[in-house]
Amino acid sequence: MNPVIVVHGGGASSISKDRKERVRQGIIKAAEAGYKILTGGGSAVDAVEVAVAFLEDHPEFNAGCGSVLNVNGDVEMDASIMNGKDLSAGAVSAVRCIANPIKLARLVMEKTAHCFLTDQGAAKFAAVMGVPTIPKEQLVTERNIKRLEKEKHEKGALKLDCQQDLGTVGAVALDCKGNVAYATSTGGIVNKMVGRVGDTPCIGRPHGWLLPRPFRCHAPVALSSSLPASSDHGGKNKPEAAAENHLEPLSRGPRQPALG
């Protein structure tokens, strides 16, 4: 079976001209990193983790070191991952001072009997697993400081989530054995309340799809041995169609209650 990976960099309605090429290249490189795993015989889970971790390490994306700031000017991040092979899943929310929340979400999936840890519980688990912490300043960019200042000045704290959403990164992959996996990560919304959790880590949300909302994107980049890389914004391009064809196995539900 030909492996496929689809990567997206968020659902922001517009990207400034000076950032557009940096964002595009970041998504392409993330897809290439995940595709290298797949063509080397690696699993879909490995591929989506690598792709999303790449985006978490890229300051142009709202995840990891590019995360937007909460009302106090701090970074709180959410992430989730799922393995279509056995429908296992892991998620974390309100995570601080960790470079790659997606890696912690995978540890939740593989090393606990649960599939969702949050805030201090997630932090304690990360420490037990030997996940290193980083100074919170390393996750804060000048661009996001200015974005928070602008948000507070212009709109205040009561703006609707859908209006503040600056995108959630993610990936979905099909490996050579026919297994599907997804991963997604975000810093949430600008000027959010401390402890706010969005839908990114909520597996099995009642919307028909098992995958969280961010996967309904319009500009994915896909790599496959039989499909070209694409960033087509119009309609369903070939990579989108290929991805949708392989997402059906994930619609049967997780192995355990997602939020229990």
PDB file of C-alpha atoms in Angstrom:
ATOM      1  CA  MET A   1       0.000   0.000   0.000  1.00  0.00           C
ATOM      2  CA  ASN A   2       1.310   3.446  -0.902  1.00  0.00           C
ATOM      3  CA  PRO A   3       1.846   5.618   2.201  1.00  0.00           C
ATOM      4  CA  VAL A   4       0.220   9.050   2.393  1.00  0.00           C
ATOM      5  CA  ILE A   5       0.606  11.955   4.796  1.00  0.00           C
ATOM      6  CA  VAL A   6      -1.482  15.123   4.882  1.00  0.00           C
ATOM      7  CA  VAL A   7      -0.262  18.066   6.973  1.00  0.00           C
ATOM      8  CA  HIS A   8      -1.976  21.375   7.711  1.00  0.00           C
ATOM      9  CA  GLY A   9      -0.689  24.461   9.432  1.00  0.00           C
ATOM     10  CA  GLY A  10      -3.900  25.856  10.841  1.00  0.00           C
ATOM     11  CA  GLY A  11      -7.246  27.325   9.906  1.00  0.00           C
ATOM     12  CA  ALA A  12      -6.406  31.036  10.050  1.00  0.00           C
ATOM     13  CA  SER A  13      -8.562  33.025   7.637  1.00  0.00           C
ATOM     14  CA  SER A  14      -5.645  35.083   6.336  1.00  0.00           C
ATOM     15  CA  ILE A  15      -1.848  35.096   6.418  1.00  0.00           C
ATOM     16  CA  SER A  16       0.215  38.223   5.842  1.00  0.00           C
ATOM     17  CA  LYS A  17       2.306  38.344   2.682  1.00  0.00           C
ATOM     18  CA  ASP A  18       5.574  38.442   4.597  1.00  0.00           C
ATOM     19  CA  ARG A  19       4.699  35.187   6.402  1.00  0.00           C
ATOM     20  CA  LYS A  20       3.025  33.256   3.599  1.00  0.00           C
ATOM     21  CA  GLU A  21       6.129  31.664   2.112  1.00  0.00           C
ATOM     22  CA  ARG A  22       7.613  30.811   5.524  1.00  0.00           C
ATOM     23  CA  VAL A  23       4.375  29.106   6.497  1.00  0.00           C
ATOM     24  CA  ARG A  24       4.162  27.224   3.204  1.00  0.00           C
ATOM     25  CA  GLN A  25       7.732  25.992   3.475  1.00  0.00           C
ATOM     26  CA  GLY A  26       7.170  24.963   7.077  1.00  0.00           C
ATOM     27  CA  ILE A  27       4.189  22.810   6.137  1.00  0.00           C
ATOM     28  CA  ILE A  28       6.041  21.231   3.229  1.00  0.00           C
ATOM     29  CA  LYS A  29       9.048  20.380   5.402  1.00  0.00           C
ATOM     30  CA  ALA A  30       6.798  18.902   8.095  1.00  0.00           C
ATOM     31  CA  ALA A  31       5.113  16.732   5.473  1.00  0.00           C
ATOM     32  CA  GLU A  32       8.492  15.667   4.122  1.00  0.00           C
ATOM     33  CA  ALA A  33       9.690  14.727   7.614  1.00  0.00           C
ATOM     34  CA  GLY A  34       6.629  12.570   8.194  1.00  0.00           C
ATOM     35  CA  TYR A  35       6.786  11.065   4.718  1.00  0.00           C
ATOM     36  CA  LYS A  36      10.407  10.059   5.264  1.00  0.00           C
ATOM     37  CA  ILE A  37       9.244   8.001   8.245  1.00  0.00           C
ATOM     38  CA  LEU A  38       6.563   6.314   6.141  1.00  0.00           C
ATOM     39  CA  THR A  39       8.818   5.486   3.192  1.00  0.00           C
ATOM     40  CA  GLY A  40      11.326   4.023   5.631  1.00  0.00           C
ATOM     41  CA  GLY A  41       8.708   1.550   6.818  1.00  0.00           C
ATOM     42  CA  GLY A  42       7.718   3.528   9.889  1.00  0.00           C
ATOM     43  CA  SER A  43       4.243   3.632  11.375  1.00  0.00           C
ATOM     44  CA  ALA A  44       1.544   6.212  10.763  1.00  0.00           C
ATOM     45  CA  VAL A  45       1.757   7.167  14.450  1.00  0.00           C
ATOM     46  CA  ASP A  46       5.484   7.865  14.156  1.00  0.00           C
ATOM     47  CA  ALA A  47       4.920   9.917  11.010  1.00  0.00           C
ATOM     48  CA  VAL A  48       2.208  12.197  12.383  1.00  0.00           C
ATOM     49  CA  GLU A  49       4.113  12.708  15.628  1.00  0.00           C
ATOM     50  CA  VAL A  50       7.242  13.767  13.743  1.00  0.00           C
ATOM     51  CA  ALA A  51       5.297  16.084  11.426  1.00  0.00           C
ATOM     52  CA  VAL A  52       3.426  17.818  14.225  1.00  0.00           C
ATOM     53  CA  ALA A  53       6.522  18.076  16.433  1.00  0.00           C
ATOM     54  CA  PHE A  54       8.241  19.824  13.512  1.00  0.00           C
ATOM     55  CA  LEU A  55       5.450  22.404  13.419  1.00  0.00           C
ATOM     56  CA  GLU A  56       5.568  22.800  17.212  1.00  0.00           C
ATOM     57  CA  ASP A  57       9.251  23.700  16.835  1.00  0.00           C
ATOM     58  CA  HIS A  58       8.471  26.302  14.148  1.00  0.00           C
ATOM     59  CA  PRO A  59       7.586  29.799  15.446  1.00  0.00           C
ATOM     60  CA  GLU A  60       5.242  30.575  12.541  1.00  0.00           C
ATOM     61  CA  PHE A  61       2.578  28.130  13.746  1.00  0.00           C
ATOM     62  CA  ASN A  62       0.141  28.299  16.653  1.00  0.00           C
ATOM     63  CA  ALA A  63       1.612  25.329  18.515  1.00  0.00           C
ATOM     64  CA  GLY A  64       4.676  24.765  20.667  1.00  0.00           C
ATOM     65  CA  CYS A  65       7.087  27.702  20.389  1.00  0.00           C
ATOM     66  CA  GLY A  66       4.668  29.677  18.200  1.00  0.00           C
ATOM     67  CA  SER A  67       1.672  29.367  20.523  1.00  0.00           C
ATOM     68  CA  VAL A  68      -0.541  32.359  21.160  1.00  0.00           C
ATOM     69  CA  LEU A  69      -0.739  33.782  24.689  1.00  0.00           C
ATOM     70  CA  ASN A  70      -3.438  33.639  27.343  1.00  0.00           C
ATOM     71  CA  VAL A  71      -4.746  36.619  29.289  1.00  0.00           C
ATOM     72  CA  ASN A  72      -1.690  36.545  31.576  1.00  0.00           C
ATOM     73  CA  GLY A  73       0.770  36.425  28.682  1.00  0.00           C
ATOM     74  CA  ASP A  74       1.581  32.739  29.228  1.00  0.00           C
ATOM     75  CA  VAL A  75       1.491  29.759  26.881  1.00  0.00           C
ATOM     76  CA  GLU A  76      -0.922  26.889  27.568  1.00  0.00           C
ATOM     77  CA  MET A  77      -1.044  24.163  24.924  1.00  0.00           C
ATOM     78  CA  ASP A  78      -3.352  21.310  23.931  1.00  0.00           C
ATOM     79  CA  ALA A  79      -2.587  18.236  21.808  1.00  0.00           C
ATOM     80  CA  SER A  80      -3.978  14.846  20.887  1.00  0.00           C
ATOM     81  CA  ILE A  81      -2.977  11.771  18.907  1.00  0.00           C
ATOM     82  CA  MET A  82      -4.769   8.603  17.829  1.00  0.00           C
ATOM     83  CA  ASN A  83      -3.714   5.276  16.385  1.00  0.00           C
ATOM     84  CA  GLY A  84      -6.259   3.854  13.953  1.00  0.00           C
ATOM     85  CA  LYS A  85      -4.755   0.377  14.267  1.00  0.00           C
ATOM     86  CA  ASP A  86      -6.242  -0.226  17.713  1.00  0.00           C
ATOM     87  CA  LEU A  87      -8.165   3.046  18.223  1.00  0.00           C
ATOM     88  CA  SER A  88      -5.972   4.003  21.171  1.00  0.00           C
ATOM     89  CA  ALA A  89      -5.704   7.715  21.875  1.00  0.00           C
ATOM     90  CA  GLY A  90      -3.896  10.209  24.066  1.00  0.00           C
ATOM     91  CA  ALA A  91      -4.417  13.882  24.795  1.00  0.00           C
ATOM     92  CA  VAL A  92      -3.150  16.675  27.018  1.00  0.00           C
ATOM     93  CA  SER A  93      -4.421  20.163  27.722  1.00  0.00           C
ATOM     94  CA  ALA A  94      -3.293  23.364  29.465  1.00  0.00           C
ATOM     95  CA  VAL A  95       0.311  22.154  29.195  1.00  0.00           C
ATOM     96  CA  ARG A  96       3.071  24.623  30.062  1.00  0.00           C
ATOM     97  CA  CYS A  97       6.848  24.738  29.631  1.00  0.00           C
ATOM     98  CA  ILE A  98       7.071  21.681  27.353  1.00  0.00           C
ATOM     99  CA  ALA A  99       8.444  22.039  23.835  1.00  0.00           C
ATOM    100  CA  ASN A 100       6.397  19.268  22.218  1.00  0.00           C
ATOM    101  CA  PRO A 101       2.972  18.559  23.744  1.00  0.00           C
ATOM    102  CA  ILE A 102       2.286  16.027  20.970  1.00  0.00           C
ATOM    103  CA  LYS A 103       5.047  13.792  22.349  1.00  0.00           C
ATOM    104  CA  LEU A 104       3.470  13.973  25.790  1.00  0.00           C
ATOM    105  CA  ALA A 105       0.074  13.094  24.304  1.00  0.00           C
ATOM    106  CA  ARG A 106       1.616   9.990  22.752  1.00  0.00           C
ATOM    107  CA  LEU A 107       3.061   8.984  26.115  1.00  0.00           C
ATOM    108  CA  VAL A 108      -0.423   9.311  27.611  1.00  0.00           C
ATOM    109  CA  MET A 109      -1.694   7.000  24.870  1.00  0.00           C
ATOM    110  CA  GLU A 110       1.022   4.389  25.287  1.00  0.00           C
ATOM    111  CA  LYS A 111       2.026   4.576  28.953  1.00  0.00           C
ATOM    112  CA  THR A 112      -1.220   5.111  30.877  1.00  0.00           C
ATOM    113  CA  ALA A 113      -4.657   3.537  31.195  1.00  0.00           C
ATOM    114  CA  HIS A 114      -6.175   6.928  30.411  1.00  0.00           C
ATOM    115  CA  CYS A 115      -6.409   9.025  27.277  1.00  0.00           C
ATOM    116  CA  PHE A 116      -6.577  12.574  28.632  1.00  0.00           C
ATOM    117  CA  LEU A 117      -4.441  14.403  31.217  1.00  0.00           C
ATOM    118  CA  THR A 118      -4.554  18.109  31.944  1.00  0.00           C
ATOM    119  CA  ASP A 119      -2.613  20.911  33.604  1.00  0.00           C
ATOM    120  CA  GLN A 120      -0.817  19.783  36.791  1.00  0.00           C
ATOM    121  CA  GLY A 121      -1.653  16.126  36.233  1.00  0.00           C
ATOM    122  CA  ALA A 122      -0.099  16.275  32.793  1.00  0.00           C
ATOM    123  CA  ALA A 123       2.923  18.131  34.214  1.00  0.00           C
ATOM    124  CA  LYS A 124       3.504  15.512  36.905  1.00  0.00           C
ATOM    125  CA  PHE A 125       3.174  12.711  34.366  1.00  0.00           C
ATOM    126  CA  ALA A 126       5.649  14.455  32.075  1.00  0.00           C
ATOM    127  CA  ALA A 127       8.146  14.667  34.932  1.00  0.00           C
ATOM    128  CA  VAL A 128       7.740  10.965  35.704  1.00  0.00           C
ATOM    129  CA  MET A 129       8.308  10.148  32.023  1.00  0.00           C
ATOM    130  CA  GLY A 130      11.463  12.247  31.959  1.00  0.00           C
ATOM    131  CA  VAL A 131      10.076  14.856  29.559  1.00  0.00           C
ATOM    132  CA  PRO A 132      12.282  17.934  29.948  1.00  0.00           C
ATOM    133  CA  THR A 133      10.813  21.307  30.778  1.00  0.00           C
ATOM    134  CA  ILE A 134      11.961  24.553  29.195  1.00  0.00           C
ATOM    135  CA  PRO A 135      11.755  28.155  30.429  1.00  0.00           C
ATOM    136  CA  LYS A 136       8.377  29.609  29.535  1.00  0.00           C
ATOM    137  CA  GLU A 137      10.128  32.484  27.772  1.00  0.00           C
ATOM    138  CA  GLN A 138      11.330  30.064  25.080  1.00  0.00           C
ATOM    139  CA  LEU A 139       7.720  29.527  24.007  1.00  0.00           C
ATOM    140  CA  VAL A 140       6.867  33.227  23.756  1.00  0.00           C
ATOM    141  CA  THR A 141       7.517  35.111  20.524  1.00  0.00           C
ATOM    142  CA  GLU A 142       7.558  38.864  20.002  1.00  0.00           C
ATOM    143  CA  ARG A 143       4.862  38.477  17.376  1.00  0.00           C
ATOM    144  CA  ASN A 144       2.520  36.827  19.872  1.00  0.00           C
ATOM    145  CA  ILE A 145       3.250  39.448  22.538  1.00  0.00           C
ATOM    146  CA  LYS A 146       2.166  42.130  20.061  1.00  0.00           C
ATOM    147  CA  ARG A 147      -0.847  40.044  19.041  1.00  0.00           C
ATOM    148  CA  LEU A 148      -1.991  39.802  22.674  1.00  0.00           C
ATOM    149  CA  GLU A 149      -1.505  43.534  23.219  1.00  0.00           C
ATOM    150  CA  LYS A 150      -3.524  44.297  20.116  1.00  0.00           C
ATOM    151  CA  GLU A 151      -6.290  41.907  21.134  1.00  0.00           C
ATOM    152  CA  LYS A 152      -6.589  43.437  24.590  1.00  0.00           C
ATOM    153  CA  HIS A 153      -6.556  46.960  23.211  1.00  0.00           C
ATOM    154  CA  GLU A 154      -9.044  46.426  20.389  1.00  0.00           C
ATOM    155  CA  LYS A 155     -11.451  43.754  21.494  1.00  0.00           C
ATOM    156  CA  GLY A 156     -11.038  42.870  25.152  1.00  0.00           C
ATOM    157  CA  ALA A 157     -11.412  39.372  26.600  1.00  0.00           C
ATOM    158  CA  LEU A 158     -14.975  38.554  25.536  1.00  0.00           C
ATOM    159  CA  LYS A 159     -14.473  37.893  21.836  1.00  0.00           C
ATOM    160  CA  LEU A 160     -15.929  34.632  20.557  1.00  0.00           C
ATOM    161  CA  ASP A 161     -13.576  31.659  20.186  1.00  0.00           C
ATOM    162  CA  CYS A 162     -14.277  31.285  16.469  1.00  0.00           C
ATOM    163  CA  GLN A 163     -13.209  34.891  15.879  1.00  0.00           C
ATOM    164  CA  GLN A 164      -9.952  34.538  17.805  1.00  0.00           C
ATOM    165  CA  ASP A 165      -8.904  31.172  16.412  1.00  0.00           C
ATOM    166  CA  LEU A 166      -5.533  31.471  14.701  1.00  0.00           C
ATOM    167  CA  GLY A 167      -5.222  27.861  13.688  1.00  0.00           C
ATOM    168  CA  THR A 168      -4.356  24.406  14.940  1.00  0.00           C
ATOM    169  CA  VAL A 169      -1.640  22.319  13.324  1.00  0.00           C
ATOM    170  CA  GLY A 170      -2.003  18.648  12.544  1.00  0.00           C
ATOM    171  CA  ALA A 171      -1.325  15.655  10.374  1.00  0.00           C
ATOM    172  CA  VAL A 172      -3.019  12.454   9.296  1.00  0.00           C
ATOM    173  CA  ALA A 173      -1.141   9.553   7.733  1.00  0.00           C
ATOM    174  CA  LEU A 174      -1.643   6.169   6.127  1.00  0.00           C
ATOM    175  CA  ASP A 175       1.302   3.795   6.415  1.00  0.00           C
ATOM    176  CA  CYS A 176       2.337   0.936   4.144  1.00  0.00           C
ATOM    177  CA  LYS A 177       0.490  -1.567   6.346  1.00  0.00           C
ATOM    178  CA  GLY A 178      -2.785   0.264   5.907  1.00  0.00           C
ATOM    179  CA  ASN A 179      -2.896   1.819   9.361  1.00  0.00           C
ATOM    180  CA  VAL A 180      -4.112   5.380   9.851  1.00  0.00           C
ATOM    181  CA  ALA A 181      -3.165   7.850  12.590  1.00  0.00           C
ATOM    182  CA  TYR A 182      -3.662  11.514  13.328  1.00  0.00           C
ATOM    183  CA  ALA A 183      -2.007  14.104  15.570  1.00  0.00           C
ATOM    184  CA  THR A 184      -2.947  17.705  16.300  1.00  0.00           C
ATOM    185  CA  SER A 185      -1.572  20.479  18.512  1.00  0.00           C
ATOM    186  CA  THR A 186      -2.406  24.084  19.357  1.00  0.00           C
ATOM    187  CA  GLY A 187      -1.749  27.042  21.590  1.00  0.00           C
ATOM    188  CA  GLY A 188      -5.467  27.837  21.536  1.00  0.00           C
ATOM    189  CA  ILE A 189      -6.850  31.344  21.128  1.00  0.00           C
ATOM    190  CA  VAL A 190      -5.392  34.765  21.862  1.00  0.00           C
ATOM    191  CA  ASN A 191      -6.214  36.296  25.243  1.00  0.00           C
ATOM    192  CA  LYS A 192      -7.984  33.162  26.471  1.00  0.00           C
ATOM    193  CA  MET A 193      -8.765  32.666  30.141  1.00  0.00           C
ATOM    194  CA  VAL A 194      -6.251  30.667  32.138  1.00  0.00           C
ATOM    195  CA  GLY A 195      -7.151  26.983  31.935  1.00  0.00           C
ATOM    196  CA  ARG A 196      -9.304  27.311  28.814  1.00  0.00           C
ATOM    197  CA  VAL A 197      -9.387  24.045  26.835  1.00  0.00           C
ATOM    198  CA  GLY A 198     -10.492  23.980  23.218  1.00  0.00           C
ATOM    199  CA  ASP A 199     -11.631  21.085  21.050  1.00  0.00           C
ATOM    200  CA  THR A 200      -8.172  20.005  19.842  1.00  0.00           C
ATOM    201  CA  PRO A 201      -7.606  17.442  22.644  1.00  0.00           C
ATOM    202  CA  CYS A 202     -11.230  16.318  22.809  1.00  0.00           C
ATOM    203  CA  ILE A 203     -11.359  12.980  20.991  1.00  0.00           C
ATOM    204  CA  GLY A 204     -14.746  11.780  19.854  1.00  0.00           C
ATOM    205  CA  ARG A 205     -16.476  15.157  19.846  1.00  0.00           C
ATOM    206  CA  PRO A 206     -20.128  14.721  18.790  1.00  0.00           C
ATOM    207  CA  HIS A 207     -19.754  16.053  15.258  1.00  0.00           C
ATOM    208  CA  GLY A 208     -19.883  12.870  13.208  1.00  0.00           C
ATOM    209  CA  TRP A 209     -16.100  12.712  12.735  1.00  0.00           C
ATOM    210  CA  LEU A 210     -13.782  11.236  15.284  1.00  0.00           C
ATOM    211  CA  LEU A 211     -11.078  13.642  14.190  1.00  0.00           C
ATOM    212  CA  PRO A 212     -11.147  17.067  15.861  1.00  0.00           C
ATOM    213  CA  ARG A 213     -12.422  20.096  13.966  1.00  0.00           C
ATOM    214  CA  PRO A 214      -9.005  21.295  12.718  1.00  0.00           C
ATOM    215  CA  PHE A 215      -8.889  18.492  10.164  1.00  0.00           C
ATOM    216  CA  ARG A 216     -11.626  20.169   8.160  1.00  0.00           C
ATOM    217  CA  CYS A 217      -9.079  22.377   6.456  1.00  0.00           C
ATOM    218  CA  HIS A 218      -8.949  23.745   2.930  1.00  0.00           C
ATOM    219  CA  ALA A 219      -5.226  23.903   2.243  1.00  0.00           C
ATOM    220  CA  PRO A 220      -3.477  20.681   3.195  1.00  0.00           C
ATOM    221  CA  VAL A 221      -0.117  19.607   1.895  1.00  0.00           C
ATOM    222  CA  ALA A 222      -0.003  15.901   1.064  1.00  0.00           C
ATOM    223  CA  LEU A 223       2.849  13.633   0.087  1.00  0.00           C
ATOM    224  CA  SER A 224       2.437  10.199  -1.414  1.00  0.00           C
ATOM    225  CA  SER A 225       4.262   7.989  -3.851  1.00  0.00           C
ATOM    226  CA  SER A 226       1.226   8.306  -6.105  1.00  0.00           C
ATOM    227  CA  LEU A 227       0.042  11.866  -5.344  1.00  0.00           C
ATOM    228  CA  PRO A 228       1.822  15.194  -5.850  1.00  0.00           C
ATOM    229  CA  ALA A 229       2.371  17.705  -3.069  1.00  0.00           C
ATOM    230  CA  SER A 230      -0.477  20.192  -3.132  1.00  0.00           C
ATOM    231  CA  SER A 231      -1.667  23.392  -1.490  1.00  0.00           C
ATOM    232  CA  ASP A 232      -4.756  23.911  -3.610  1.00  0.00           C
ATOM    233  CA  HIS A 233      -7.320  26.144  -1.876  1.00  0.00           C
ATOM    234  CA  GLY A 234     -10.212  25.349  -4.176  1.00  0.00           C
ATOM    235  CA  GLY A 235     -12.576  22.424  -3.764  1.00  0.00           C
ATOM    236  CA  LYS A 236     -11.386  18.942  -2.929  1.00  0.00           C
ATOM    237  CA  ASN A 237      -7.991  18.375  -4.445  1.00  0.00           C
ATOM    238  CA  LYS A 238      -6.470  14.937  -4.856  1.00  0.00           C
ATOM    239  CA  PRO A 239      -4.662  14.861  -1.499  1.00  0.00           C
ATOM    240  CA  GLU A 240      -7.835  15.880   0.349  1.00  0.00           C
ATOM    241  CA  ALA A 241      -9.814  13.159  -1.388  1.00  0.00           C
ATOM    242  CA  ALA A 242      -7.128  10.590  -0.653  1.00  0.00           C
ATOM    243  CA  ALA A 243      -7.079  11.571   2.996  1.00  0.00           C
ATOM    244  CA  GLU A 244     -10.850  11.375   3.342  1.00  0.00           C
ATOM    245  CA  ASN A 245     -10.888   7.912   1.784  1.00  0.00           C
ATOM    246  CA  HIS A 246      -8.595   6.660   4.523  1.00  0.00           C
ATOM    247  CA  LEU A 247     -10.210   8.342   7.536  1.00  0.00           C
ATOM    248  CA  GLU A 248     -13.234   6.041   7.737  1.00  0.00           C
ATOM    249  CA  PRO A 249     -11.549   3.515  10.085  1.00  0.00           C
ATOM    250  CA  LEU A 250     -11.293   6.252  12.711  1.00  0.00           C
ATOM    251  CA  SER A 251     -15.037   6.872  12.745  1.00  0.00           C
ATOM    252  CA  ARG A 252     -15.776   3.770  14.828  1.00  0.00           C
ATOM    253  CA  GLY A 253     -14.824   5.410  18.099  1.00  0.00           C
ATOM    254  CA  PRO A 254     -11.945   5.119  20.567  1.00  0.00           C
ATOM    255  CA  ARG A 255     -11.113   2.063  22.663  1.00  0.00           C
ATOM    256  CA  GLN A 256     -12.212   3.862  25.839  1.00  0.00           C
ATOM    257  CA  PRO A 257     -14.320   6.897  26.807  1.00  0.00           C
ATOM    258  CA  ALA A 258     -12.294   9.879  25.592  1.00  0.00           C
ATOM    259  CA  LEU A 259     -12.997  12.144  28.545  1.00  0.00           C
ATOM    260  CA  GLY A 260     -13.585   9.529  31.273  1.00  0.00           C
TER     261      GLY A 260
END
